[in-house]
Amino acid sequence: MLGAYLPIVILLGIAICFGCGSLLFSSLIGPKKPSAVKLAPYECGCEPVGSARERFSIKFYIIAMLFILFDIECVFLYPWAVVFKKFIKAGLGSFVFVEMIVFIVILFVGYIYVWKKGALEWE
């Protein structure tokens, strides 16, 4: 039974050896000419502004989490839309449609709540 995994183990070993060998080889024979320009931080073609250790407002993270939350919930609409015809043929069309309307209403209420709380406002 373990013989079935032998090709995978061999491939994993080759991949690890190739990765480590490439890093080692490039560090041994690669050019090493550090300068002030090469060691300077690069920020999209402009001189960096401020410190790299600058703290971000918690609003940034809240908006990012809300975006991910609403985005993931909207992804649930696609599989439902794909199989909706099958539910209609099975006689469950109205039940499934009402359930999706309830889901969308819950999303909308959450969106309105977040909007009213001011979590989507930049300051």
N, CA, C and O atoms as a Tinker XYZ file with bonds, in Angstrom:
   492  protein
     1  N      0.815000   -1.190000    0.000000    73     2
     2  CA     0.000000    0.000000    0.000000    64     1     3
     3  C      0.861000    1.257000    0.000000    63     2     4     5
     4  O      0.537000    2.230000   -0.681000    81     3
     5  N      1.943000    1.245000    0.749000    73     3     6
     6  CA     2.811000    2.418000    0.791000    64     5     7
     7  C      3.545000    2.625000   -0.530000    63     6     8     9
     8  O      4.017000    3.725000   -0.815000    81     7
     9  N      3.641000    1.585000   -1.324000    73     7    10
    10  CA     4.298000    1.690000   -2.630000    64     9    11
    11  C      3.562000    2.623000   -3.574000    63    10    12    13
    12  O      4.167000    3.168000   -4.498000    81    11
    13  N      2.266000    2.816000   -3.359000    73    11    14
    14  CA     1.493000    3.716000   -4.207000    64    13    15
    15  C      1.909000    5.165000   -3.979000    63    14    16    17
    16  O      1.751000    6.001000   -4.868000    81    15
    17  N      2.432000    5.465000   -2.808000    73    15    18
    18  CA     2.853000    6.829000   -2.492000    64    17    19
    19  C      4.316000    7.101000   -2.855000    63    18    20    21
    20  O      4.773000    8.237000   -2.735000    81    19
    21  N      5.049000    6.091000   -3.292000    73    19    22
    22  CA     6.464000    6.257000   -3.613000    64    21    23
    23  C      6.713000    7.322000   -4.685000    63    22    24    25
    24  O      7.617000    8.137000   -4.503000    81    23
    25  N      5.966000    7.361000   -5.791000    73    23    26
    26  CA     6.210000    8.429000   -6.773000    64    25    27
    27  C      5.986000    9.836000   -6.204000    63    26    28    29
    28  O      6.696000   10.774000   -6.566000    81    27
    29  N      5.009000    9.976000   -5.324000    73    27    30
    30  CA     4.746000   11.287000   -4.722000    64    29    31
    31  C      5.908000   11.687000   -3.810000    63    30    32    33
    32  O      6.332000   12.843000   -3.819000    81    31
    33  N      6.422000   10.739000   -3.024000    73    31    34
    34  CA     7.549000   11.013000   -2.135000    64    33    35
    35  C      8.789000   11.368000   -2.949000    63    34    36    37
    36  O      9.531000   12.281000   -2.586000    81    35
    37  N      9.014000   10.653000   -4.044000    73    35    38
    38  CA    10.168000   10.947000   -4.909000    64    37    39
    39  C     10.028000   12.341000   -5.517000    63    38    40    41
    40  O     10.988000   13.112000   -5.525000    81    39
    41  N      8.860000   12.661000   -6.017000    73    39    42
    42  CA     8.639000   13.984000   -6.606000    64    41    43
    43  C      8.812000   15.081000   -5.556000    63    42    44    45
    44  O      9.401000   16.122000   -5.848000    81    43
    45  N      8.311000   14.865000   -4.350000    73    43    46
    46  CA     8.477000   15.839000   -3.276000    64    45    47
    47  C      9.954000   16.015000   -2.929000    63    46    48    49
    48  O     10.409000   17.138000   -2.709000    81    47
    49  N     10.690000   14.931000   -2.880000    73    47    50
    50  CA    12.138000   15.005000   -2.605000    64    49    51
    51  C     12.879000   15.767000   -3.686000    63    50    52    53
    52  O     13.744000   16.589000   -3.382000    81    51
    53  N     12.551000   15.505000   -4.948000    73    51    54
    54  CA    13.183000   16.223000   -6.059000    64    53    55
    55  C     12.856000   17.711000   -5.987000    63    54    56    57
    56  O     13.731000   18.549000   -6.204000    81    55
    57  N     11.600000   18.045000   -5.683000    73    55    58
    58  CA    11.198000   19.453000   -5.602000    64    57    59
    59  C     11.933000   20.163000   -4.472000    63    58    60    61
    60  O     12.385000   21.293000   -4.657000    81    59
    61  N     12.064000   19.536000   -3.313000    73    59    62
    62  CA    12.767000   20.145000   -2.183000    64    61    63
    63  C     14.246000   20.311000   -2.515000    63    62    64    65
    64  O     14.826000   21.362000   -2.241000    81    63
    65  N     14.865000   19.283000   -3.103000    73    63    66
    66  CA    16.281000   19.381000   -3.483000    64    65    67
    67  C     16.502000   20.468000   -4.530000    63    66    68    69
    68  O     17.486000   21.206000   -4.466000    81    67
    69  N     15.589000   20.566000   -5.490000    73    67    70
    70  CA    15.734000   21.594000   -6.528000    64    69    71
    71  C     15.606000   22.997000   -5.925000    63    70    72    73
    72  O     16.392000   23.885000   -6.253000    81    71
    73  N     14.633000   23.196000   -5.059000    73    71    74
    74  CA    14.442000   24.512000   -4.432000    64    73    75
    75  C     15.629000   24.910000   -3.574000    63    74    76    77
    76  O     16.154000   26.015000   -3.708000    81    75
    77  N     16.053000   24.016000   -2.693000    73    75    78
    78  CA    17.193000   24.318000   -1.821000    64    77    79
    79  C     18.479000   24.472000   -2.626000    63    78    80    81
    80  O     19.295000   25.348000   -2.338000    81    79
    81  N     18.659000   23.622000   -3.633000    73    79    82
    82  CA    19.853000   23.716000   -4.485000    64    81    83
    83  C     19.898000   25.021000   -5.260000    63    82    84    85
    84  O     20.964000   25.624000   -5.389000    81    83
    85  N     18.768000   25.467000   -5.773000    73    83    86
    86  CA    18.723000   26.735000   -6.514000    64    85    87
    87  C     19.079000   27.911000   -5.615000    63    86    88    89
    88  O     19.833000   28.796000   -6.019000    81    87
    89  N     18.538000   27.926000   -4.390000    73    87    90
    90  CA    18.856000   28.998000   -3.453000    64    89    91
    91  C     20.333000   28.993000   -3.076000    63    90    92    93
    92  O     20.973000   30.044000   -3.048000    81    91
    93  N     20.868000   27.824000   -2.788000    73    91    94
    94  CA    22.267000   27.713000   -2.411000    64    93    95
    95  C     23.175000   28.116000   -3.568000    63    94    96    97
    96  O     24.127000   28.872000   -3.376000    81    95
    97  N     22.887000   27.620000   -4.756000    73    95    98
    98  CA    23.701000   27.902000   -5.938000    64    97    99
    99  C     23.698000   29.397000   -6.259000    63    98   100   101
   100  O     24.751000   29.964000   -6.552000    81    99
   101  N     22.545000   30.034000   -6.208000    73    99   102
   102  CA    22.479000   31.465000   -6.534000    64   101   103
   103  C     23.160000   32.313000   -5.469000    63   102   104   105
   104  O     23.729000   33.357000   -5.788000    81   103
   105  N     23.113000   31.882000   -4.200000    73   103   106
   106  CA    23.797000   32.667000   -3.167000    64   105   107
   107  C     25.314000   32.505000   -3.253000    63   106   108   109
   108  O     26.051000   33.410000   -2.861000    81   107
   109  N     25.788000   31.371000   -3.758000    73   107   110
   110  CA    27.230000   31.157000   -3.869000    64   109   111
   111  C     27.833000   31.886000   -5.068000    63   110   112   113
   112  O     28.905000   32.481000   -4.950000    81   111
   113  N     27.162000   31.849000   -6.217000    73   111   114
   114  CA    27.774000   32.435000   -7.413000    64   113   115
   115  C     27.151000   33.759000   -7.843000    63   114   116   117
   116  O     27.617000   34.363000   -8.809000    81   115
   117  N     26.120000   34.221000   -7.160000    73   115   118
   118  CA    25.455000   35.467000   -7.533000    64   117   119
   119  C     26.301000   36.681000   -7.202000    63   118   120   121
   120  O     27.132000   36.636000   -6.294000    81   119
   121  N     26.087000   37.788000   -7.952000    73   119   122
   122  CA    26.851000   39.009000   -7.664000    64   121   123
   123  C     26.420000   39.627000   -6.334000    63   122   124   125
   124  O     25.245000   39.625000   -5.967000    81   123
   125  N     27.419000   40.153000   -5.631000    73   123   126
   126  CA    27.147000   40.785000   -4.337000    64   125   127
   127  C     27.783000   42.165000   -4.348000    63   126   128   129
   128  O     28.925000   42.337000   -3.923000    81   127
   129  N     27.028000   43.155000   -4.842000    73   127   130
   130  CA    27.505000   44.533000   -4.882000    64   129   131
   131  C     26.465000   45.448000   -4.253000    63   130   132   133
   132  O     25.775000   46.181000   -4.962000    81   131
   133  N     26.346000   45.413000   -2.930000    73   131   134
   134  CA    25.335000   46.267000   -2.294000    64   133   135
   135  C     25.712000   47.747000   -2.397000    63   134   136   137
   136  O     26.886000   48.109000   -2.318000    81   135
   137  N     24.715000   48.575000   -2.570000    73   135   138
   138  CA    24.916000   50.027000   -2.589000    64   137   139
   139  C     23.753000   50.671000   -1.836000    63   138   140   141
   140  O     22.774000   50.009000   -1.490000    81   139
   141  N     23.880000   51.964000   -1.591000    73   139   142
   142  CA    22.832000   52.673000   -0.856000    64   141   143
   143  C     21.523000   52.660000   -1.633000    63   142   144   145
   144  O     20.449000   52.571000   -1.038000    81   143
   145  N     21.605000   52.748000   -2.968000    73   143   146
   146  CA    20.396000   52.758000   -3.792000    64   145   147
   147  C     19.723000   51.388000   -3.764000    63   146   148   149
   148  O     18.499000   51.306000   -3.671000    81   147
   149  N     20.505000   50.315000   -3.844000    73   147   150
   150  CA    19.926000   48.974000   -3.841000    64   149   151
   151  C     19.330000   48.600000   -2.487000    63   150   152   153
   152  O     18.361000   47.843000   -2.424000    81   151
   153  N     19.891000   49.115000   -1.423000    73   151   154
   154  CA    19.409000   48.772000   -0.091000    64   153   155
   155  C     18.296000   49.682000    0.395000    63   154   156   157
   156  O     17.728000   49.442000    1.460000    81   155
   157  N     17.973000   50.724000   -0.364000    73   155   158
   158  CA    16.909000   51.643000    0.031000    64   157   159
   159  C     15.549000   50.986000   -0.178000    63   158   160   161
   160  O     15.380000   50.214000   -1.121000    81   159
   161  N     14.574000   51.282000    0.688000    73   159   162
   162  CA    13.232000   50.721000    0.477000    64   161   163
   163  C     12.602000   51.303000   -0.784000    63   162   164   165
   164  O     12.830000   52.463000   -1.129000    81   163
   165  N     11.818000   50.493000   -1.455000    73   163   166
   166  CA    11.188000   50.895000   -2.711000    64   165   167
   167  C      9.685000   50.835000   -2.545000    63   166   168   169
   168  O      9.135000   49.823000   -2.111000    81   167
   169  N      9.030000   51.921000   -2.892000    73   167   170
   170  CA     7.587000   51.977000   -2.728000    64   169   171
   171  C      6.963000   52.559000   -3.989000    63   170   172   173
   172  O      6.761000   53.770000   -4.078000    81   171
   173  N      6.662000   51.729000   -4.940000    73   171   174
   174  CA     5.978000   52.054000   -6.192000    64   173   175
   175  C      6.572000   53.279000   -6.898000    63   174   176   177
   176  O      5.833000   54.137000   -7.382000    81   175
   177  N      7.893000   53.357000   -6.954000    73   175   178
   178  CA     8.550000   54.406000   -7.717000    64   177   179
   179  C      8.707000   55.720000   -6.991000    63   178   180   181
   180  O      9.294000   56.651000   -7.541000    81   179
   181  N      8.205000   55.831000   -5.779000    73   179   182
   182  CA     8.278000   57.073000   -5.011000    64   181   183
   183  C      9.140000   56.852000   -3.770000    63   182   184   185
   184  O      9.348000   55.726000   -3.318000    81   183
   185  N      9.626000   57.956000   -3.247000    73   183   186
   186  CA    10.344000   57.866000   -1.981000    64   185   187
   187  C      9.358000   57.449000   -0.897000    63   186   188   189
   188  O      8.235000   57.953000   -0.865000    81   187
   189  N      9.752000   56.543000   -0.014000    73   187   190
   190  CA     8.839000   56.117000    1.040000    64   189   191
   191  C      8.500000   57.275000    1.982000    63   190   192   193
   192  O      9.346000   58.111000    2.298000    81   191
   193  N      7.256000   57.297000    2.415000    73   191   194
   194  CA     6.778000   58.335000    3.322000    64   193   195
   195  C      6.500000   57.706000    4.673000    63   194   196   197
   196  O      5.740000   56.740000    4.755000    81   195
   197  N      7.080000   58.215000    5.705000    73   195   198
   198  CA     6.815000   57.694000    7.038000    64   197   199
   199  C      7.645000   56.465000    7.356000    63   198   200   201
   200  O      8.531000   56.073000    6.597000    81   199
   201  N      7.343000   55.881000    8.472000    73   199   202
   202  CA     8.063000   54.717000    8.957000    64   201   203
   203  C      7.381000   53.432000    8.480000    63   202   204   205
   204  O      6.174000   53.405000    8.243000    81   203
   205  N      8.165000   52.391000    8.347000    73   203   206
   206  CA     7.598000   51.094000    7.985000    64   205   207
   207  C      6.836000   50.487000    9.159000    63   206   208   209
   208  O      6.057000   49.552000    8.977000    81   207
   209  N      7.057000   51.010000   10.349000    73   207   210
   210  CA     6.406000   50.501000   11.559000    64   209   211
   211  C      5.162000   51.306000   11.923000    63   210   212   213
   212  O      4.668000   51.212000   13.046000    81   211
   213  N      4.659000   52.087000   10.990000    73   211   214
   214  CA     3.488000   52.919000   11.250000    64   213   215
   215  C      2.257000   52.052000   11.498000    63   214   216   217
   216  O      2.057000   51.039000   10.827000    81   215
   217  N      1.444000   52.449000   12.455000    73   215   218
   218  CA     0.234000   51.690000   12.776000    64   217   219
   219  C     -0.920000   52.147000   11.902000    63   218   220   221
   220  O     -1.046000   53.325000   11.568000    81   219
   221  N     -1.758000   51.188000   11.540000    73   219   222
   222  CA    -2.956000   51.483000   10.763000    64   221   223
   223  C     -4.149000   51.578000   11.705000    63   222   224   225
   224  O     -4.171000   50.967000   12.773000    81   223
   225  N     -5.114000   52.340000   11.294000    73   223   226
   226  CA    -6.338000   52.458000   12.070000    64   225   227
   227  C     -7.100000   51.134000   12.028000    63   226   228   229
   228  O     -7.035000   50.398000   11.043000    81   227
   229  N     -7.808000   50.849000   13.090000    73   227   230
   230  CA    -8.603000   49.622000   13.160000    64   229   231
   231  C     -9.710000   49.635000   12.116000    63   230   232   233
   232  O    -10.189000   48.575000   11.714000    81   231
   233  N    -10.126000   50.829000   11.668000    73   231   234
   234  CA   -11.164000   50.947000   10.632000    64   233   235
   235  C    -10.741000   50.221000    9.357000    63   234   236   237
   236  O    -11.566000   49.607000    8.681000    81   235
   237  N     -9.448000   50.297000    9.033000    73   235   238
   238  CA    -8.947000   49.625000    7.835000    64   237   239
   239  C     -9.230000   48.131000    7.901000    63   238   240   241
   240  O     -9.705000   47.544000    6.929000    81   239
   241  N     -8.944000   47.518000    9.035000    73   239   242
   242  CA    -9.145000   46.081000    9.192000    64   241   243
   243  C    -10.626000   45.728000    9.242000    63   242   244   245
   244  O    -11.028000   44.689000    8.719000    81   243
   245  N    -11.433000   46.567000    9.857000    73   243   246
   246  CA   -12.871000   46.301000    9.921000    64   245   247
   247  C    -13.477000   46.329000    8.522000    63   246   248   249
   248  O    -14.277000   45.461000    8.173000    81   247
   249  N    -13.101000   47.323000    7.721000    73   247   250
   250  CA   -13.631000   47.401000    6.354000    64   249   251
   251  C    -13.151000   46.209000    5.534000    63   250   252   253
   252  O    -13.910000   45.661000    4.735000    81   251
   253  N    -11.903000   45.806000    5.724000    73   251   254
   254  CA   -11.392000   44.643000    4.999000    64   253   255
   255  C    -12.166000   43.382000    5.378000    63   254   256   257
   256  O    -12.516000   42.585000    4.508000    81   255
   257  N    -12.433000   43.198000    6.667000    73   255   258
   258  CA   -13.188000   42.014000    7.103000    64   257   259
   259  C    -14.624000   42.060000    6.600000    63   258   260   261
   260  O    -15.181000   41.033000    6.212000    81   259
   261  N    -15.224000   43.244000    6.605000    73   259   262
   262  CA   -16.597000   43.354000    6.100000    64   261   263
   263  C    -16.648000   43.056000    4.603000    63   262   264   265
   264  O    -17.580000   42.408000    4.127000    81   263
   265  N    -15.655000   43.526000    3.869000    73   263   266
   266  CA   -15.614000   43.232000    2.439000    64   265   267
   267  C    -15.522000   41.732000    2.209000    63   266   268   269
   268  O    -16.249000   41.183000    1.381000    81   267
   269  N    -14.636000   41.069000    2.937000    73   267   270
   270  CA   -14.493000   39.622000    2.782000    64   269   271
   271  C    -15.783000   38.914000    3.174000    63   270   272   273
   272  O    -16.212000   37.980000    2.497000    81   271
   273  N    -16.405000   39.359000    4.271000    73   271   274
   274  CA   -17.649000   38.739000    4.729000    64   273   275
   275  C    -18.746000   38.842000    3.675000    63   274   276   277
   276  O    -19.366000   37.836000    3.330000    81   275
   277  N    -18.992000   40.047000    3.160000    73   275   278
   278  CA   -20.047000   40.216000    2.161000    64   277   279
   279  C    -19.673000   39.541000    0.843000    63   278   280   281
   280  O    -20.544000   39.031000    0.139000    81   279
   281  N    -18.393000   39.535000    0.508000    73   279   282
   282  CA   -17.961000   38.892000   -0.728000    64   281   283
   283  C    -18.184000   37.389000   -0.657000    63   282   284   285
   284  O    -18.676000   36.792000   -1.615000    81   283
   285  N    -17.833000   36.778000    0.448000    73   283   286
   286  CA   -18.015000   35.328000    0.592000    64   285   287
   287  C    -19.496000   34.978000    0.608000    63   286   288   289
   288  O    -19.901000   33.970000    0.029000    81   287
   289  N    -20.298000   35.794000    1.258000    73   287   290
   290  CA   -21.724000   35.504000    1.288000    64   289   291
   291  C    -22.341000   35.640000   -0.106000    63   290   292   293
   292  O    -23.260000   34.897000   -0.448000    81   291
   293  N    -21.851000   36.566000   -0.899000    73   291   294
   294  CA   -22.358000   36.701000   -2.272000    64   293   295
   295  C    -21.933000   35.520000   -3.138000    63   294   296   297
   296  O    -22.616000   35.191000   -4.108000    81   295
   297  N    -20.820000   34.884000   -2.802000    73   295   298
   298  CA   -20.374000   33.713000   -3.560000    64   297   299
   299  C    -21.362000   32.568000   -3.405000    63   298   300   301
   300  O    -21.460000   31.714000   -4.286000    81   299
   301  N    -22.098000   32.537000   -2.294000    73   299   302
   302  CA   -23.098000   31.490000   -2.091000    64   301   303
   303  C    -24.265000   31.603000   -3.065000    63   302   304   305
   304  O    -25.019000   30.644000   -3.232000    81   303
   305  N    -24.426000   32.741000   -3.703000    73   303   306
   306  CA   -25.521000   32.903000   -4.662000    64   305   307
   307  C    -25.282000   32.109000   -5.946000    63   306   308   309
   308  O    -26.239000   31.658000   -6.575000    81   307
   309  N    -24.027000   31.933000   -6.342000    73   307   310
   310  CA   -23.734000   31.265000   -7.616000    64   309   311
   311  C    -24.160000   29.798000   -7.626000    63   310   312   313
   312  O    -24.873000   29.396000   -8.545000    81   311
   313  N    -23.758000   28.973000   -6.644000    73   311   314
   314  CA   -24.210000   27.567000   -6.685000    64   313   315
   315  C    -25.729000   27.445000   -6.596000    63   314   316   317
   316  O    -26.324000   26.561000   -7.211000    81   315
   317  N    -26.345000   28.330000   -5.835000    73   315   318
   318  CA   -27.802000   28.308000   -5.746000    64   317   319
   319  C    -28.420000   28.570000   -7.108000    63   318   320   321
   320  O    -29.369000   27.890000   -7.501000    81   319
   321  N    -27.888000   29.554000   -7.836000    73   319   322
   322  CA   -28.428000   29.879000   -9.158000    64   321   323
   323  C    -28.209000   28.734000  -10.141000    63   322   324   325
   324  O    -29.029000   28.519000  -11.033000    81   323
   325  N    -27.116000   28.000000   -9.986000    73   323   326
   326  CA   -26.826000   26.895000  -10.901000    64   325   327
   327  C    -27.836000   25.759000  -10.738000    63   326   328   329
   328  O    -28.268000   25.168000  -11.727000    81   327
   329  N    -28.211000   25.453000   -9.500000    73   327   330
   330  CA   -29.098000   24.307000   -9.261000    64   329   331
   331  C    -30.562000   24.709000   -9.090000    63   330   332   333
   332  O    -31.401000   23.860000   -8.793000    81   331
   333  N    -30.873000   25.973000   -9.270000    73   331   334
   334  CA   -32.243000   26.432000   -9.027000    64   333   335
   335  C    -33.236000   25.748000   -9.963000    63   334   336   337
   336  O    -34.350000   25.434000   -9.543000    81   335
   337  N    -32.860000   25.509000  -11.226000    73   335   338
   338  CA   -33.769000   24.853000  -12.172000    64   337   339
   339  C    -34.141000   23.442000  -11.707000    63   338   340   341
   340  O    -35.276000   22.998000  -11.878000    81   339
   341  N    -33.172000   22.753000  -11.121000    73   339   342
   342  CA   -33.437000   21.401000  -10.625000    64   341   343
   343  C    -34.457000   21.432000   -9.484000    63   342   344   345
   344  O    -35.299000   20.542000   -9.368000    81   343
   345  N    -34.369000   22.463000   -8.648000    73   343   346
   346  CA   -35.333000   22.590000   -7.553000    64   345   347
   347  C    -36.739000   22.882000   -8.084000    63   346   348   349
   348  O    -37.731000   22.409000   -7.529000    81   347
   349  N    -36.813000   23.661000   -9.156000    73   347   350
   350  CA   -38.120000   23.956000   -9.754000    64   349   351
   351  C    -38.737000   22.669000  -10.283000    63   350   352   353
   352  O    -39.925000   22.416000  -10.083000    81   351
   353  N    -37.922000   21.850000  -10.965000    73   351   354
   354  CA   -38.424000   20.592000  -11.519000    64   353   355
   355  C    -38.844000   19.620000  -10.416000    63   354   356   357
   356  O    -39.753000   18.812000  -10.607000    81   355
   357  N    -38.181000   19.703000   -9.265000    73   355   358
   358  CA   -38.508000   18.805000   -8.153000    64   357   359
   359  C    -39.693000   19.312000   -7.338000    63   358   360   361
   360  O    -40.136000   18.633000   -6.412000    81   359
   361  N    -40.209000   20.488000   -7.666000    73   359   362
   362  CA   -41.364000   21.024000   -6.953000    64   361   363
   363  C    -40.991000   21.826000   -5.716000    63   362   364   365
   364  O    -41.863000   22.173000   -4.919000    81   363
   365  N    -39.716000   22.123000   -5.544000    73   363   366
   366  CA   -39.270000   22.889000   -4.381000    64   365   367
   367  C    -38.906000   24.323000   -4.746000    63   366   368   369
   368  O    -38.293000   25.023000   -3.939000    81   367
   369  N    -39.264000   24.767000   -5.922000    73   367   370
   370  CA   -38.853000   26.070000   -6.423000    64   369   371
   371  C    -39.247000   27.225000   -5.529000    63   370   372   373
   372  O    -38.420000   28.088000   -5.234000    81   371
   373  N    -40.502000   27.259000   -5.090000    73   371   374
   374  CA   -40.952000   28.387000   -4.278000    64   373   375
   375  C    -40.287000   28.378000   -2.906000    63   374   376   377
   376  O    -39.934000   29.441000   -2.394000    81   375
   377  N    -40.106000   27.210000   -2.301000    73   375   378
   378  CA   -39.457000   27.111000   -0.991000    64   377   379
   379  C    -38.009000   27.593000   -1.069000    63   378   380   381
   380  O    -37.557000   28.374000   -0.232000    81   379
   381  N    -37.297000   27.117000   -2.079000    73   379   382
   382  CA   -35.881000   27.490000   -2.241000    64   381   383
   383  C    -35.766000   28.973000   -2.560000    63   382   384   385
   384  O    -34.842000   29.636000   -2.088000    81   383
   385  N    -36.685000   29.498000   -3.349000    73   383   386
   386  CA   -36.654000   30.918000   -3.689000    64   385   387
   387  C    -36.893000   31.779000   -2.445000    63   386   388   389
   388  O    -36.212000   32.785000   -2.247000    81   387
   389  N    -37.858000   31.386000   -1.610000    73   387   390
   390  CA   -38.139000   32.133000   -0.379000    64   389   391
   391  C    -36.936000   32.067000    0.565000    63   390   392   393
   392  O    -36.600000   33.063000    1.205000    81   391
   393  N    -36.293000   30.917000    0.655000    73   391   394
   394  CA   -35.113000   30.792000    1.505000    64   393   395
   395  C    -33.998000   31.722000    1.028000    63   394   396   397
   396  O    -33.306000   32.324000    1.849000    81   395
   397  N    -33.818000   31.845000   -0.281000    73   395   398
   398  CA   -32.782000   32.744000   -0.795000    64   397   399
   399  C    -33.153000   34.201000   -0.557000    63   398   400   401
   400  O    -32.278000   35.024000   -0.288000    81   399
   401  N    -34.426000   34.529000   -0.649000    73   399   402
   402  CA   -34.865000   35.893000   -0.340000    64   401   403
   403  C    -34.581000   36.202000    1.135000    63   402   404   405
   404  O    -34.130000   37.301000    1.457000    81   403
   405  N    -34.840000   35.241000    2.031000    73   403   406
   406  CA   -34.531000   35.437000    3.450000    64   405   407
   407  C    -33.028000   35.664000    3.643000    63   406   408   409
   408  O    -32.624000   36.536000    4.411000    81   407
   409  N    -32.212000   34.888000    2.953000    73   407   410
   410  CA   -30.754000   35.035000    3.031000    64   409   411
   411  C    -30.325000   36.430000    2.568000    63   410   412   413
   412  O    -29.500000   37.073000    3.217000    81   411
   413  N    -30.878000   36.893000    1.458000    73   411   414
   414  CA   -30.526000   38.210000    0.932000    64   413   415
   415  C    -31.015000   39.314000    1.868000    63   414   416   417
   416  O    -30.323000   40.315000    2.048000    81   415
   417  N    -32.181000   39.151000    2.458000    73   415   418
   418  CA   -32.692000   40.141000    3.417000    64   417   419
   419  C    -31.767000   40.217000    4.636000    63   418   420   421
   420  O    -31.476000   41.308000    5.125000    81   419
   421  N    -31.307000   39.073000    5.123000    73   419   422
   422  CA   -30.383000   39.065000    6.253000    64   421   423
   423  C    -29.088000   39.792000    5.874000    63   422   424   425
   424  O    -28.558000   40.572000    6.666000    81   423
   425  N    -28.586000   39.539000    4.674000    73   423   426
   426  CA   -27.403000   40.259000    4.201000    64   425   427
   427  C    -27.655000   41.757000    4.142000    63   426   428   429
   428  O    -26.820000   42.553000    4.572000    81   427
   429  N    -28.795000   42.132000    3.616000    73   427   430
   430  CA   -29.132000   43.539000    3.468000    64   429   431
   431  C    -29.273000   44.212000    4.832000    63   430   432   433
   432  O    -28.811000   45.340000    5.011000    81   431
   433  N    -29.898000   43.543000    5.790000    73   431   434
   434  CA   -30.031000   44.098000    7.138000    64   433   435
   435  C    -28.647000   44.274000    7.769000    63   434   436   437
   436  O    -28.391000   45.282000    8.428000    81   435
   437  N    -27.766000   43.312000    7.574000    73   435   438
   438  CA   -26.395000   43.438000    8.080000    64   437   439
   439  C    -25.656000   44.591000    7.434000    63   438   440   441
   440  O    -24.918000   45.316000    8.101000    81   439
   441  N    -25.853000   44.762000    6.142000    73   439   442
   442  CA   -25.220000   45.867000    5.420000    64   441   443
   443  C    -25.731000   47.209000    5.926000    63   442   444   445
   444  O    -24.941000   48.128000    6.143000    81   443
   445  N    -27.031000   47.333000    6.116000    73   443   446
   446  CA   -27.619000   48.578000    6.624000    64   445   447
   447  C    -27.114000   48.852000    8.043000    63   446   448   449
   448  O    -26.798000   49.995000    8.376000    81   447
   449  N    -27.036000   47.815000    8.879000    73   447   450
   450  CA   -26.536000   47.974000   10.247000    64   449   451
   451  C    -25.102000   48.505000   10.243000    63   450   452   453
   452  O    -24.775000   49.438000   10.976000    81   451
   453  N    -24.246000   47.899000    9.408000    73   451   454
   454  CA   -22.851000   48.320000    9.319000    64   453   455
   455  C    -22.768000   49.752000    8.794000    63   454   456   457
   456  O    -21.944000   50.538000    9.260000    81   455
   457  N    -23.602000   50.085000    7.846000    73   455   458
   458  CA   -23.618000   51.429000    7.269000    64   457   459
   459  C    -24.042000   52.460000    8.321000    63   458   460   461
   460  O    -23.414000   53.511000    8.453000    81   459
   461  N    -25.105000   52.158000    9.066000    73   459   462
   462  CA   -25.605000   53.078000   10.084000    64   461   463
   463  C    -24.599000   53.247000   11.236000    63   462   464   465
   464  O    -24.506000   54.324000   11.824000    81   463
   465  N    -23.855000   52.194000   11.553000    73   463   466
   466  CA   -22.853000   52.286000   12.612000    64   465   467
   467  C    -21.646000   53.109000   12.171000    63   466   468   469
   468  O    -20.834000   53.500000   13.009000    81   467
   469  N    -21.512000   53.382000   10.865000    73   467   470
   470  CA   -20.403000   54.183000   10.362000    64   469   471
   471  C    -19.147000   53.392000   10.110000    63   470   472   473
   472  O    -18.070000   53.976000    9.989000    81   471
   473  N    -19.248000   52.078000   10.026000    73   471   474
   474  CA   -18.064000   51.255000    9.823000    64   473   475
   475  C    -17.519000   51.371000    8.406000    63   474   476   477
   476  O    -16.372000   50.996000    8.164000    81   475
   477  N    -18.298000   51.873000    7.477000    73   475   478
   478  CA   -17.839000   52.001000    6.091000    64   477   479
   479  C    -17.304000   53.398000    5.785000    63   478   480   481
   480  O    -16.953000   53.682000    4.640000    81   479
   481  N    -17.236000   54.264000    6.775000    73   479   482
   482  CA   -16.773000   55.642000    6.569000    64   481   483
   483  C    -15.272000   55.745000    6.829000    63   482   484   485
   484  O    -14.770000   55.254000    7.840000    81   483
   485  N    -14.571000   56.384000    5.908000    73   483   486
   486  CA   -13.161000   56.679000    6.104000    64   485   487
   487  C    -13.036000   57.980000    6.857000    63   486   488   489
   488  O    -13.772000   58.928000    6.582000    81   487
   489  N    -12.128000   58.045000    7.793000    73   487   490
   490  CA   -11.920000   59.285000    8.556000    64   489   491
   491  C    -10.529000   59.801000    8.349000    63   490   492
   492  O    -10.165000   60.836000    8.908000    81   491
